[in-house]
Short mmCIF file of C-alpha atoms in Angstrom, two decimals:
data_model
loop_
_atom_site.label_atom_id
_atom_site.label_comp_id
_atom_site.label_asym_id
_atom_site.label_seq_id
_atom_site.Cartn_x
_atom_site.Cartn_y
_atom_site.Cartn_z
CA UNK A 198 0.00 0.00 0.00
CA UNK A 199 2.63 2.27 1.12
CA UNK A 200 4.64 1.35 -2.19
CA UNK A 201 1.45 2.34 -4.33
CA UNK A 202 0.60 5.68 -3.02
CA UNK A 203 4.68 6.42 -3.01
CA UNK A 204 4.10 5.94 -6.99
CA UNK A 205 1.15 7.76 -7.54
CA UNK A 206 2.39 10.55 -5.84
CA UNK A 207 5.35 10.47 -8.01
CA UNK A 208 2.94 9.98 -10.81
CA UNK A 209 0.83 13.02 -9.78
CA UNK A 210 4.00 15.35 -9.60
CA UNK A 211 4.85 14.14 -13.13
CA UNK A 212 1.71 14.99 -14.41
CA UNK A 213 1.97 18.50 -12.64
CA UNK A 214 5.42 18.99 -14.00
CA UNK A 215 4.23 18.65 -17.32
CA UNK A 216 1.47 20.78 -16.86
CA UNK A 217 3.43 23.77 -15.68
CA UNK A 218 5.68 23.44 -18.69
CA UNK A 219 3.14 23.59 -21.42
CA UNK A 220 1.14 26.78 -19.83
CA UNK A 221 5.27 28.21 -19.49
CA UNK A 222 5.60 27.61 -23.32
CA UNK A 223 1.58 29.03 -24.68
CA UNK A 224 2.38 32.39 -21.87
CA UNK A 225 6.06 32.81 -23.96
CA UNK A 226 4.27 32.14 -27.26
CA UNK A 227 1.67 34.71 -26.71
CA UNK A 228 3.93 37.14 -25.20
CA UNK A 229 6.18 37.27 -28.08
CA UNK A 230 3.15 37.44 -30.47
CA UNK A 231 1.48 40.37 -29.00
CA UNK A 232 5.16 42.21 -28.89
CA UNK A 233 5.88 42.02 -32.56
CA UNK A 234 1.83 42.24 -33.43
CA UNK A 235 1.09 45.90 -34.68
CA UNK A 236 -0.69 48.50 -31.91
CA UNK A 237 -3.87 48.78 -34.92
CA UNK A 238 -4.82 46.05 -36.57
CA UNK A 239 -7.61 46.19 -39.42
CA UNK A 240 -11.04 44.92 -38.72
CA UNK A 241 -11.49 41.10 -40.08
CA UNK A 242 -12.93 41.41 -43.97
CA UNK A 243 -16.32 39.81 -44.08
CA UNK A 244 -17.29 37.30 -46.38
CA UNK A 245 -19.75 38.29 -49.27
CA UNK A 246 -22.00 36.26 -51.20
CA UNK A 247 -20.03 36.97 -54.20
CA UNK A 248 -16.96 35.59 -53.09
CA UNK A 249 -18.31 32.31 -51.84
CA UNK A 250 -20.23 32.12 -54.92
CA UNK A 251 -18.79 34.61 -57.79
CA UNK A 252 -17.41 31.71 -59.98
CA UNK A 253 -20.38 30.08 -60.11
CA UNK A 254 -22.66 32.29 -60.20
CA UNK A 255 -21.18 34.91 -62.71
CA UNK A 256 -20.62 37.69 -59.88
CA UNK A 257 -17.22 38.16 -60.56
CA UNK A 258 -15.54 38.21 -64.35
CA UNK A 259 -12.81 36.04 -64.18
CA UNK A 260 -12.93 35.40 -68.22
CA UNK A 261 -13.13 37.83 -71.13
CA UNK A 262 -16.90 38.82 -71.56
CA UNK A 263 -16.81 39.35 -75.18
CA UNK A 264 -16.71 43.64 -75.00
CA UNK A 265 -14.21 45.96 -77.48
CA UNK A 266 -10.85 46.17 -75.41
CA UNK A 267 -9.34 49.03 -78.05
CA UNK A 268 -10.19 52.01 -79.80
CA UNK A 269 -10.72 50.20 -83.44
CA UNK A 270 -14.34 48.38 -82.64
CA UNK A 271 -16.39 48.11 -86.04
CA UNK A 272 -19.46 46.50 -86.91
CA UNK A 273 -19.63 44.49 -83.54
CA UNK A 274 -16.25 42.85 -84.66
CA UNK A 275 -12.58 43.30 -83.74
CA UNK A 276 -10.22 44.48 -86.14
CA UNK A 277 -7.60 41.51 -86.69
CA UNK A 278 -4.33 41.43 -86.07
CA UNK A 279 -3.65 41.46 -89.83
CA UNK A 280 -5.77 44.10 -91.31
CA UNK A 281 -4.78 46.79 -88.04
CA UNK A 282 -0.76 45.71 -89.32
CA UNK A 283 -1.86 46.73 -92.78
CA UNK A 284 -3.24 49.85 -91.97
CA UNK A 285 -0.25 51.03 -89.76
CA UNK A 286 2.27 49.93 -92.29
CA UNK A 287 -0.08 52.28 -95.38
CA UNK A 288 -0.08 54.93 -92.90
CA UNK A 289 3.45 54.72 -92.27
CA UNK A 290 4.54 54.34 -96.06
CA UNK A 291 1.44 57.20 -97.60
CA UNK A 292 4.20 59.76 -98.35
CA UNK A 293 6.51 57.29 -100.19
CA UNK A 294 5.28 55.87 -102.95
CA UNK A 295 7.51 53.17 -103.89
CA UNK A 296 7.88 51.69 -100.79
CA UNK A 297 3.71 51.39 -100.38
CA UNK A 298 3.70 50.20 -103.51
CA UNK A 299 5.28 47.38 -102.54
CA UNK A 300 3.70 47.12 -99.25
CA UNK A 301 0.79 46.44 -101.32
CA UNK A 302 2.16 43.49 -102.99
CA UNK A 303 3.71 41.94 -100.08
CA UNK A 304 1.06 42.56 -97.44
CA UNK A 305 -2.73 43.75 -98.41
CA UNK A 306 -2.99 41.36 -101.31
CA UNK A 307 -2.90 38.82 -98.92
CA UNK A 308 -5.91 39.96 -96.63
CA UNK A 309 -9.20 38.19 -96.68
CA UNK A 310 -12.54 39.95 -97.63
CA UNK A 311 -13.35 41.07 -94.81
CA UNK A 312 -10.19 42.15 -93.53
CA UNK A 313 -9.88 44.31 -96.61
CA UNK A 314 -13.50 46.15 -96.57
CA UNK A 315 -12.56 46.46 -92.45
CA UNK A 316 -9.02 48.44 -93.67
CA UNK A 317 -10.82 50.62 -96.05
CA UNK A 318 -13.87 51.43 -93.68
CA UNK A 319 -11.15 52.32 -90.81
CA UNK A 320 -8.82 54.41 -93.26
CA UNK A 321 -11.89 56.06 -93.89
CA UNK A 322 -12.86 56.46 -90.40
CA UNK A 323 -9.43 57.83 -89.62
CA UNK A 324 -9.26 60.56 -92.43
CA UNK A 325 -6.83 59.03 -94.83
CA UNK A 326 -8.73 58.99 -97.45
CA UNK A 327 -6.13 59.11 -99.92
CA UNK A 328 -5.03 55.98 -98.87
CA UNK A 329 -8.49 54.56 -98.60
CA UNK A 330 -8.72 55.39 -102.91
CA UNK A 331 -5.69 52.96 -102.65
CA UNK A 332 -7.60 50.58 -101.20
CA UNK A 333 -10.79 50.85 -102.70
CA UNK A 334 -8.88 50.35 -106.17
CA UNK A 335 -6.94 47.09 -104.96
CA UNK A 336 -10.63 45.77 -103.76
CA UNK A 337 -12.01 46.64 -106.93
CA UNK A 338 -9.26 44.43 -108.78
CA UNK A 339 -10.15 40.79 -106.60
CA UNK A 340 -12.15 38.09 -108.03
CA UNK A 341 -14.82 38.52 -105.57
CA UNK A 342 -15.78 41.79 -106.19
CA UNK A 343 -18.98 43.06 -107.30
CA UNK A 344 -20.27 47.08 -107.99
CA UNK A 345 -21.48 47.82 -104.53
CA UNK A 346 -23.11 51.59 -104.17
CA UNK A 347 -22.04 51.50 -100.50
CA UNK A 348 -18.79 51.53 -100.62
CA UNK A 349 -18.58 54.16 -103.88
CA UNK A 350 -21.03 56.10 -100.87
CA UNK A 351 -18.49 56.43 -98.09
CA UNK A 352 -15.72 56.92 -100.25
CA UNK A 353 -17.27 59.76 -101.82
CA UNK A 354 -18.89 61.31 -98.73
CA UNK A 355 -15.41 60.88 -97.47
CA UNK A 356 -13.73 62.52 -100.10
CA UNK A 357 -16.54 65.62 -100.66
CA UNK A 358 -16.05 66.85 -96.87
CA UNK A 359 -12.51 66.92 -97.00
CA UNK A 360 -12.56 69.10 -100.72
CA UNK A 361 -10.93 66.04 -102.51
CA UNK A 362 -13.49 67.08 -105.30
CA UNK A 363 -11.40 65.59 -108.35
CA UNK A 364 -10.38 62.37 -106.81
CA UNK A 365 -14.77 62.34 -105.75
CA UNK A 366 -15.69 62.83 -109.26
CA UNK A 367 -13.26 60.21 -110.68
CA UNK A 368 -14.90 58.02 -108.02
CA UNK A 369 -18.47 59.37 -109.17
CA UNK A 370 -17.62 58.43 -113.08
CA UNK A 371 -16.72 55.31 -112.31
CA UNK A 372 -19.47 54.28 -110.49
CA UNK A 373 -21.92 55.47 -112.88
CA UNK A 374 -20.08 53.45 -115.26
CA UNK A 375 -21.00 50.61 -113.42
CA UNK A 376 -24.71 51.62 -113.99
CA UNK A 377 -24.98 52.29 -109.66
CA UNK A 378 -26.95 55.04 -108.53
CA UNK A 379 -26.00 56.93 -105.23
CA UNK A 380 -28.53 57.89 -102.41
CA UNK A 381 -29.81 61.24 -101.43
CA UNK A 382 -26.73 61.59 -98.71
CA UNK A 383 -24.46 61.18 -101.60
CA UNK A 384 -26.10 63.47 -103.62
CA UNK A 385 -26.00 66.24 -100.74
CA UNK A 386 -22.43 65.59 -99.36
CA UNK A 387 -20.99 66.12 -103.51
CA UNK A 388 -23.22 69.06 -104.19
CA UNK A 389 -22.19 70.90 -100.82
CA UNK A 390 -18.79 69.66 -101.86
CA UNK A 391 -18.76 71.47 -104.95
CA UNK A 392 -20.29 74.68 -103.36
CA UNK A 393 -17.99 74.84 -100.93
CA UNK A 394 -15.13 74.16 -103.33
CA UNK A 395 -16.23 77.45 -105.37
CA UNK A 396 -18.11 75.13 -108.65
CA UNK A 397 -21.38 75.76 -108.81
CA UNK A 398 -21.38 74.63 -112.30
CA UNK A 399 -19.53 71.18 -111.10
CA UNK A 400 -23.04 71.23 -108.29
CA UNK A 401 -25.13 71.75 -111.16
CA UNK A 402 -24.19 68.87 -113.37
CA UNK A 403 -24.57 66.42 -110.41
CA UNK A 404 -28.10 68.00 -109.49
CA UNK A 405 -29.02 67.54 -113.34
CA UNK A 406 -27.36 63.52 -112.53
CA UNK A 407 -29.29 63.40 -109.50
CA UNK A 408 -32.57 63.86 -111.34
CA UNK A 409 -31.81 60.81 -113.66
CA UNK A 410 -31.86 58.48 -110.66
CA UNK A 411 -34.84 56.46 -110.23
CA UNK A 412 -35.01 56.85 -106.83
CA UNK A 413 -37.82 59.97 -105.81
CA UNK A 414 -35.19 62.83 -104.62
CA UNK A 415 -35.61 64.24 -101.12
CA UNK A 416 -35.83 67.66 -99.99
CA UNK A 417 -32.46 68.64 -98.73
CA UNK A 418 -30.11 68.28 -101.76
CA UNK A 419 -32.80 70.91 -103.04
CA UNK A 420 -32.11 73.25 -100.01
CA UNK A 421 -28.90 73.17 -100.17
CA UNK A 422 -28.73 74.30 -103.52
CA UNK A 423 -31.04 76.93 -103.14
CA UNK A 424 -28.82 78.31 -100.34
CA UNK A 425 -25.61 77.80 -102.40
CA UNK A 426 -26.89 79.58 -105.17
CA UNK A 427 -27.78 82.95 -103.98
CA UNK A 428 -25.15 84.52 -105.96
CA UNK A 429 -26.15 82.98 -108.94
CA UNK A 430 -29.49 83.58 -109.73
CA UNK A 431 -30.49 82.25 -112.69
CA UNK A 432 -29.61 78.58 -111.49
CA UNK A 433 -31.04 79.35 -108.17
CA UNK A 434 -34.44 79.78 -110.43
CA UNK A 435 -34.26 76.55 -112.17
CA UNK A 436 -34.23 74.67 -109.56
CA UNK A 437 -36.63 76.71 -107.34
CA UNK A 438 -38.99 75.79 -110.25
CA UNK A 439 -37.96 72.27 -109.89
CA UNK A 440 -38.53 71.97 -106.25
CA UNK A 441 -42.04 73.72 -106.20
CA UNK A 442 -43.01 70.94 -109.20
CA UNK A 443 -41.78 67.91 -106.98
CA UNK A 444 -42.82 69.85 -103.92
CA UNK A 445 -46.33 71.60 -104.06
CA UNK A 446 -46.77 71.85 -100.72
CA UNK A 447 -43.51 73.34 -99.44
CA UNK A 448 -42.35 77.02 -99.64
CA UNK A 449 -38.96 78.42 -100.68
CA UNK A 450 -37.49 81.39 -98.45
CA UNK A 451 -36.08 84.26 -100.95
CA UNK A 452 -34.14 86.75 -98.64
CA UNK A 453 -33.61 90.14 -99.83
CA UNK A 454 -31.56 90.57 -102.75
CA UNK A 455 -29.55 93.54 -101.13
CA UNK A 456 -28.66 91.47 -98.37
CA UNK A 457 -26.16 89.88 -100.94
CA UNK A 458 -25.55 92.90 -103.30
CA UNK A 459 -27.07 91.67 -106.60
CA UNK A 460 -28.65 94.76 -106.81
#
């Protein structure tokens, strides 16, 4: 008896010993934490429905969504790699012609369709439309071609607000060669053109085309002629008289004439 409580005493201060020891290591642990821990700490982040459940749910966009990441976004369609290298490289070589010459050959004969049409709606778009005549001439040579008024439209258009009236008209003959009438825009855009340009004569001859189309003229190509041609009254009258036969019911304003001295 004596010899079993003399062991589980022993047993007991074991146990004890132990004891002590571990609490001695957690207090040191703890101690040296909350020395090097920071005096502020930031307040715990809380969980959000989205972030259990984003990438299953669609909350957040891990993936690309499918919207324009550039500037050059163009009929719901992203300009390829190929027809933006073209463009840069015409841009680059415009003032030499030699070198874009053979540019051509190496590099935008080798586009697709599409990739061509996208080059010459973006040189366009950007203003070159000297180098968009380039274009629209290497288009016209490929198999697949056929006369489309659209793209003799914004060419044109393109060409008439920046005063390129020659290089429009070239366009213009051409495109009536290919028996293609152009829409009341077109019409408009040339005849302010030539107005602008200091031809009313030029306006007059594609007024006196624009009445050959077969589509039923609108109103504004007429307005803008009978604004242009204040100082010229004797054209001004022809087509006043023209206007008031296609258009009974509308009026034509005749300012003053000594607002513009042709008295």
């Amino acid at each position: 008896m004596q010899i079993g409580g003399i062991v589980s005493r022993s047993r007991a201060r074991c146990i004890a010993a132990a004891y002590l020891f571990s609490n001695r290591s957690l207090f040191s642990k703890s101690l040296r934490s909350s020395i090097t821990a920071p005096l502020f700490s930031p307040p715990p982040t809380q969980s959000t429905i989205s972030d259990a459940f984003g990438p299953k749910l669609g909350c957040g966009r891990a993936y690309h969504d499918g919207r324009p990441r550039g500037p050059l976004w163009r009929g719901k369609k992203l300009i390829g790699k190929e027809a933006l290298f073209v463009i840069l490289g015409m841009k680059r070589f415009k003032d030499e012609n030699e070198k874009l010459d053979k540019f051509i050959k190496t590099h935008v004969l080798r586009l697709l369709k599409m990739d061509m049409v996208a080059v010459l709606t973006e040189l366009e778009r950007q203003g070159e439309v000297s180098l968009a005549v380039k274009m629209f001439k290497v288009i016209k040579k490929q198999d697949w071609y056929k006369p489309d008024v659209y793209l003799y439209k914004d060419l044109i258009v393109a060409l008439a607000r920046r005063k390129k009236m020659e290089d429009a008209m070239d366009l213009w003959q051409s495109m009536r060669q290919e028996d293609l009438f152009p829409d009341s825009q077109t019409y408009t855009e040339v005849i302010r053109g030539f107005l602008q340009y200091g031809s009313p004569a030029d306006a007059m001859n594609v007024y006196e085309d624009m009445k050959k189309s077969p589509d039923l003229p609108e109103q504004l190509p007429f307005r803008i002629l009978l604004k242009g041609l204040l100082p010229h009254p004797l054209l001004r009258n022809k087509v006043k008289q023209d206007f008031e036969e296609i258009f009974p019911d509308q009026r034509v304003y005749d300012p003053p004439e000594e607002i513009f001295g042709l008295r």
